[in-house]
Amino acid sequence: MSSAPEIVFAGTDGGALTELAAYEAVGGLTALRRAREMTPAQIVAELEASQLRGRGGAFFPTGRKWSFLPKPEQNPRPHYLVVNADESEPGTFKDREIMLRVPFRFLEGCLVAARAIESTRVFVYIRGEYLREFEVLVSALEQLRARNLLGDVTIVLHRGAGAYICGEETALLESLEGERGQPRTKPPFPAIAGLYASPTAVNNVESITTVTPIIEMGGAEYAKLGVEDSTGTRVFSLSGNVVRPGNYELPHGYPLRDLIYEVGGGIADGRTLKAVIPGGSSTPILTASEAEKVTLDFDSLSQAGTAIGSAAVIVLDDRCCMVQLGVRVSQFYEHESCGKCTPCRVGTRWLTQILKKIEAGHGTHADLDLLLDVGDHVNGTCLCPLGDSDAIAVASYVAKFREEFLQHIEDGGCPFHGTSSLDGIVAPTDVHEAHAGGAEIHRPLEVVG
Amino acid sequence: MSDLVKLTIDDREVEVAKGTGLVETAAAAGIEIPVFCYEPRLGPAVGACRMCLVEVEGMPKLQAGCTLTAQDGMVVHTASTSARAAEGQKGTLEFILVNHPLDCPVCDKGGECPLQDLTFRYGPGSTRMTFPKLTFDKPIPVSPLIALDRERCILCYRCTRFSSDVAEDEQLIARNRGAYSMIATFGDEPYRAPFSGNVIELCPVGALTSTQYRFEARPWEIQDVPTVCGLCPAGCNIRATTREGLVKRVQSRNHPEVDGGWLCDKGRFTFPHLRSDDRVREPLVRGTVGLEPVSWDAALDRAEELLRGAQGKIVTALSGSETTEIAYGLGVLLRRGLGAHSAVLDESTSAALDACRAPLSTIGAAELVVVVGDDEVVDRAPIVDLWLRKARRAGAEIVTIGARGSVPAPVGGAAEALRDLAAADSELGGRLRASDRAILVWSGSGGGGGARLAEAAHALGFEGKPGCAVFHLPARANARGVAEAWAAAADADEADPEPIGLLVVSGDEAAGDPSVRALAERASTVIAITMFHSLAVGWADLVLPATASLEREGTAMNLEGRVQRLRRAVTPPVPDELAWLSKLAERFGVALSPHAAVVFEELSGRIYGGLLLEQLGEHAGLPARRPYEAPEPTPLAHSPEANVPEDHFVGTLRLLRYTPLFSGHQVERVPELQFQRPEREVALSTVDADRRGIATGDLVSLRSNGTSVELRARVDARLVEGVARLADEHAAHLHADVEVVKA
């Protein structure tokens, strides 16, 4: 295990702080008290000093995001803080653990953040499947309310209904407003016209939770953790073929190799590392040798042609068929495409179809070219990053493991012959037939009058 | 001007007002940015189809051009100068066509299809898609009027946006997600709403088609005739598509000031009544065994005989749906030729309104709108309802004063409400007075044809403010033009026509009007000019076939006071009214041209201020306001104003009849429109329903003076107490006071 300081999970000692008294016993609510003596501008300044960058995946500086919101005197509409707890990027499961184990630190962060943007209205949009997490938050909120700690702030916990796209901030806002969860065009950005066309800050659970220790310790102090451009710690969701998968809070800049072999206990059963997806399914894949060299921070991963994303490290050993990986990942995006913009709606499905054809051994060299070309037409033409993610991920599998794709084509089948570790994992879109329209017959119309 | 910005598109410099959409900006420079989902009338751009991808210098990714507005110094490259944009667009079009069935040869849209056109211009010649296309059950009847082909649908969401953001009926939705997204209605209920047909025109592919037009014609064998809808006083501009002498469909001919490019379903789908089985196709004379067809010569002989026989004791019942020229022709014959000056018209329109007239589009920009009257705006002039919704979306406050108003008022209380508004101590009146963008609308009967409204607007100081306007919604399409034409046809005072020797019933609205029927009881003889047998039988001595507005040349004056030109879309199966009116006039020694244009020339100087036909143009303008003159008593005898009963019995409810949008002799003759007609139900206020133990859906009995009607009750929380509201067509012979009991 790492001896790095815990920031997000500080004081938990591996457990959960779900009682307010226990949280206060480890220094909880200090940040809230301090923040209430600070002006909003001072809080934002502290955040800017911490150089905290968004933990949801886009890595946008949190303090700067808040500074984009107009002052209430510039825009009299209500200001909103919306917390994105719709965690659903494949491989990512950090926010659920944060909500389960440090719900008060998270809610305290909400109150501090609300003060920073001069808002009294907070919405937490929580993934629908996160029922336990929701209940923990409900309980924590009740405890805060019972102690009158919310001040004039209203925190609403809103459960999503099972759509990955609602993790995209504007789709989330649409969904929160009761509309179909589909992204909006930007501009206007949420800071200017977000929820109900009002100034809105949308932040990830981990970002908001980190606000609390930043106010406690001071931004400058926080910035000493981690590395340049990637300050502080990060909760990494380690999954895949490792001995000890799980969430690990580590400072940015931590070597990926060490995460896998030291923290995660290495690859199981004496197998060898084949590839790593370092930041959730949307990020380009790294080969084993690339993975050995990188550190887990923005710069190092960017230089390696990928991204830290949501810090979901998916480890793949030598049993993984890369074409199957493409099928599974692409199916996910196909299934989760909202259907609003053409390239994503059509392209993700087409990519999946081509990948399936190659996996089944019916692919040709032209299909491989087509796969990349279709991806090129998806990437960069969509309304939001969902379609791009599919195209980028799949393109990286082909770029790094082209030989394996060619093997499928030239040998007319999967070289793993049914032994791939991904074999038999059924993706949701498999249930769809090419004929999507169930019989719908209108009830006979009553002729009136 | 300071709010102009200069930008470069495809190396061409263009200067436009800041904030102009990029698509429009490019068009101004003669450059096309192709679009499917973009339609500014539906609200902000959604950027869904991605057909409009452009490269903007300084922006790393391709941008959806439709979502951008012109900014100073912007440098834009469309597909014609940017390889990246061209590649992006090519890809998008390929995607759009991946699941599209390409069944153009059997698709109604083929030949006038934006997808087909843009594919020809920008698309790949072949597809690389080798997998089975996604299929759906089809066509799905979205309603009896609209068929949905989900395979052709490219999910531009124009139709759902219209439904939710323009008509606000919230009935069309997208269901499912991703590739399996589909357009649907909630619970697969039929799309039943007053403006549903607009989605057919909005659809950029053949996904939403008109059941009336399906497989009826191809674009290269049709002729579109620009004319004006004659079914309500709004006068929406339309195109009638004809093939081989038959009207096949009606589409909008966007007049931005009148209709904004929308049409109601009555205007769009009612044309099949032209081909109704019971259409009168030849003159009929009452013989020994009912009405018998006769030759035109015999009919005119009989007409002359009846006209002479009445010795000037003639009353003319006008419909208000005639063209101004026909009404003038009737006036020339009857008033000039026979000295028969008496006429009735259900509702006329006061010329005093001209002091505060403005285009209907003014409503869309208003900040405060007050609607008085007991009728729903959508029932009287549907397009006005869309302007009101537009205003409200833009933040306007809409106050309705009436039996179902946001401010409840007793039935028939509109005139009093207006007087109150104009009074010095009225809070709302004060705000109307202070506003530069205030609108008053009269939606109901009575009120001296808008004279009360004009008085109120005058008192509120609307005349000097171009953003303030009044709109009176008369019951009949050309009420104003008909009344003025009749008045202008001769100078003489009305003489007492009693006892009535002859009643001339001009048109179907008059023929269907119970008060005209009552008048006929007192008349010795009746000439009915009507389109339909059922409106002629039983009372007419002579029936002369009428034409429909789609078959007429002429002009009409809409509720704004705008003179618009009707063009003959198809040749009527009978000679038009002016043809035989001129022949009859000759027999009485007065000159009347059979040509509408000539009649127009004569009447224009008298009522249209000397307007020339060619000045009406494609989209007629609205004449300037005229100085306010206190309204004179109108030359026409009115049917009584909203009659307030004197003897209101305890326990009875006041019957409030209304004429639904989907009613009338034209609608009745179009089977596919029947589902739009009102339910057989009576609306009761919550208090009245509770008092009687009645709940929505209960069968109730309405009784008055020995007649009774059974129908379903609906509890209407908006309805004022003491009222039973039901459609005319269900009210039968009920009197003003009704007892309502649970059946």
mmCIF file of N, CA, C and O in Angstrom, chain B residues 32 97 153 308 421 440 443 469 501 554-555 561 608 647 739:
data_model
loop_
_atom_site.group_PDB
_atom_site.id
_atom_site.type_symbol
_atom_site.label_atom_id
_atom_site.label_comp_id
_atom_site.label_asym_id
_atom_site.label_seq_id
_atom_site.Cartn_x
_atom_site.Cartn_y
_atom_site.Cartn_z
ATOM 1 N N GLU B 32 -24.134 28.916 -49.753
ATOM 2 C CA GLU B 32 -25.069 28.027 -49.090
ATOM 3 C C GLU B 32 -24.391 27.217 -47.992
ATOM 4 O O GLU B 32 -23.357 26.598 -48.221
ATOM 5 N N LEU B 97 -27.648 8.925 -44.577
ATOM 6 C CA LEU B 97 -28.221 7.987 -45.555
ATOM 7 C C LEU B 97 -28.036 6.526 -45.158
ATOM 8 O O LEU B 97 -28.590 5.635 -45.806
ATOM 9 N N CYS B 153 -37.053 8.754 -41.550
ATOM 10 C CA CYS B 153 -36.780 9.839 -40.585
ATOM 11 C C CYS B 153 -35.281 9.984 -40.354
ATOM 12 O O CYS B 153 -34.572 9.004 -40.144
ATOM 13 N N ARG B 308 -88.443 40.097 -58.719
ATOM 14 C CA ARG B 308 -89.470 41.088 -59.066
ATOM 15 C C ARG B 308 -90.688 40.928 -58.182
ATOM 16 O O ARG B 308 -91.273 41.910 -57.714
ATOM 17 N N LEU B 421 -61.291 48.480 -18.005
ATOM 18 C CA LEU B 421 -59.868 48.654 -18.328
ATOM 19 C C LEU B 421 -59.559 50.105 -18.666
ATOM 20 O O LEU B 421 -58.511 50.630 -18.307
ATOM 21 N N LEU B 440 -54.551 44.399 -27.296
ATOM 22 C CA LEU B 440 -55.897 44.046 -26.855
ATOM 23 C C LEU B 440 -56.533 43.165 -27.920
ATOM 24 O O LEU B 440 -56.479 43.490 -29.110
ATOM 25 N N SER B 443 -62.150 38.338 -28.378
ATOM 26 C CA SER B 443 -62.428 36.999 -28.895
ATOM 27 C C SER B 443 -63.790 36.546 -28.400
ATOM 28 O O SER B 443 -63.909 35.848 -27.411
ATOM 29 N N ALA B 469 -51.582 47.511 -30.324
ATOM 30 C CA ALA B 469 -52.556 47.246 -31.373
ATOM 31 C C ALA B 469 -53.772 46.545 -30.803
ATOM 32 O O ALA B 469 -53.726 46.003 -29.695
ATOM 33 N N GLY B 501 -90.777 39.616 -48.461
ATOM 34 C CA GLY B 501 -91.240 38.911 -49.646
ATOM 35 C C GLY B 501 -90.236 37.877 -50.099
ATOM 36 O O GLY B 501 -90.595 36.782 -50.522
ATOM 37 N N GLY B 554 -60.642 37.091 -56.404
ATOM 38 C CA GLY B 554 -61.210 38.216 -55.686
ATOM 39 C C GLY B 554 -60.317 38.648 -54.549
ATOM 40 O O GLY B 554 -59.135 38.289 -54.500
ATOM 41 N N THR B 555 -60.915 39.437 -53.650
ATOM 42 C CA THR B 555 -60.135 39.904 -52.512
ATOM 43 C C THR B 555 -60.954 39.713 -51.241
ATOM 44 O O THR B 555 -62.159 39.525 -51.286
ATOM 45 N N GLY B 561 -57.404 44.174 -41.196
ATOM 46 C CA GLY B 561 -57.744 45.219 -42.149
ATOM 47 C C GLY B 561 -56.852 45.157 -43.373
ATOM 48 O O GLY B 561 -56.719 46.118 -44.127
ATOM 49 N N TYR B 608 -61.450 50.467 -50.587
ATOM 50 C CA TYR B 608 -60.052 50.111 -50.375
ATOM 51 C C TYR B 608 -59.114 51.297 -50.581
ATOM 52 O O TYR B 608 -57.897 51.131 -50.737
ATOM 53 N N ASP B 647 -84.444 36.507 -17.263
ATOM 54 C CA ASP B 647 -84.986 35.659 -16.210
ATOM 55 C C ASP B 647 -84.076 34.462 -15.957
ATOM 56 O O ASP B 647 -84.134 33.459 -16.629
ATOM 57 N N GLU B 739 -80.991 23.303 -16.991
ATOM 58 C CA GLU B 739 -80.839 22.527 -15.781
ATOM 59 C C GLU B 739 -79.827 21.440 -16.082
ATOM 60 O O GLU B 739 -79.904 20.812 -17.149
#
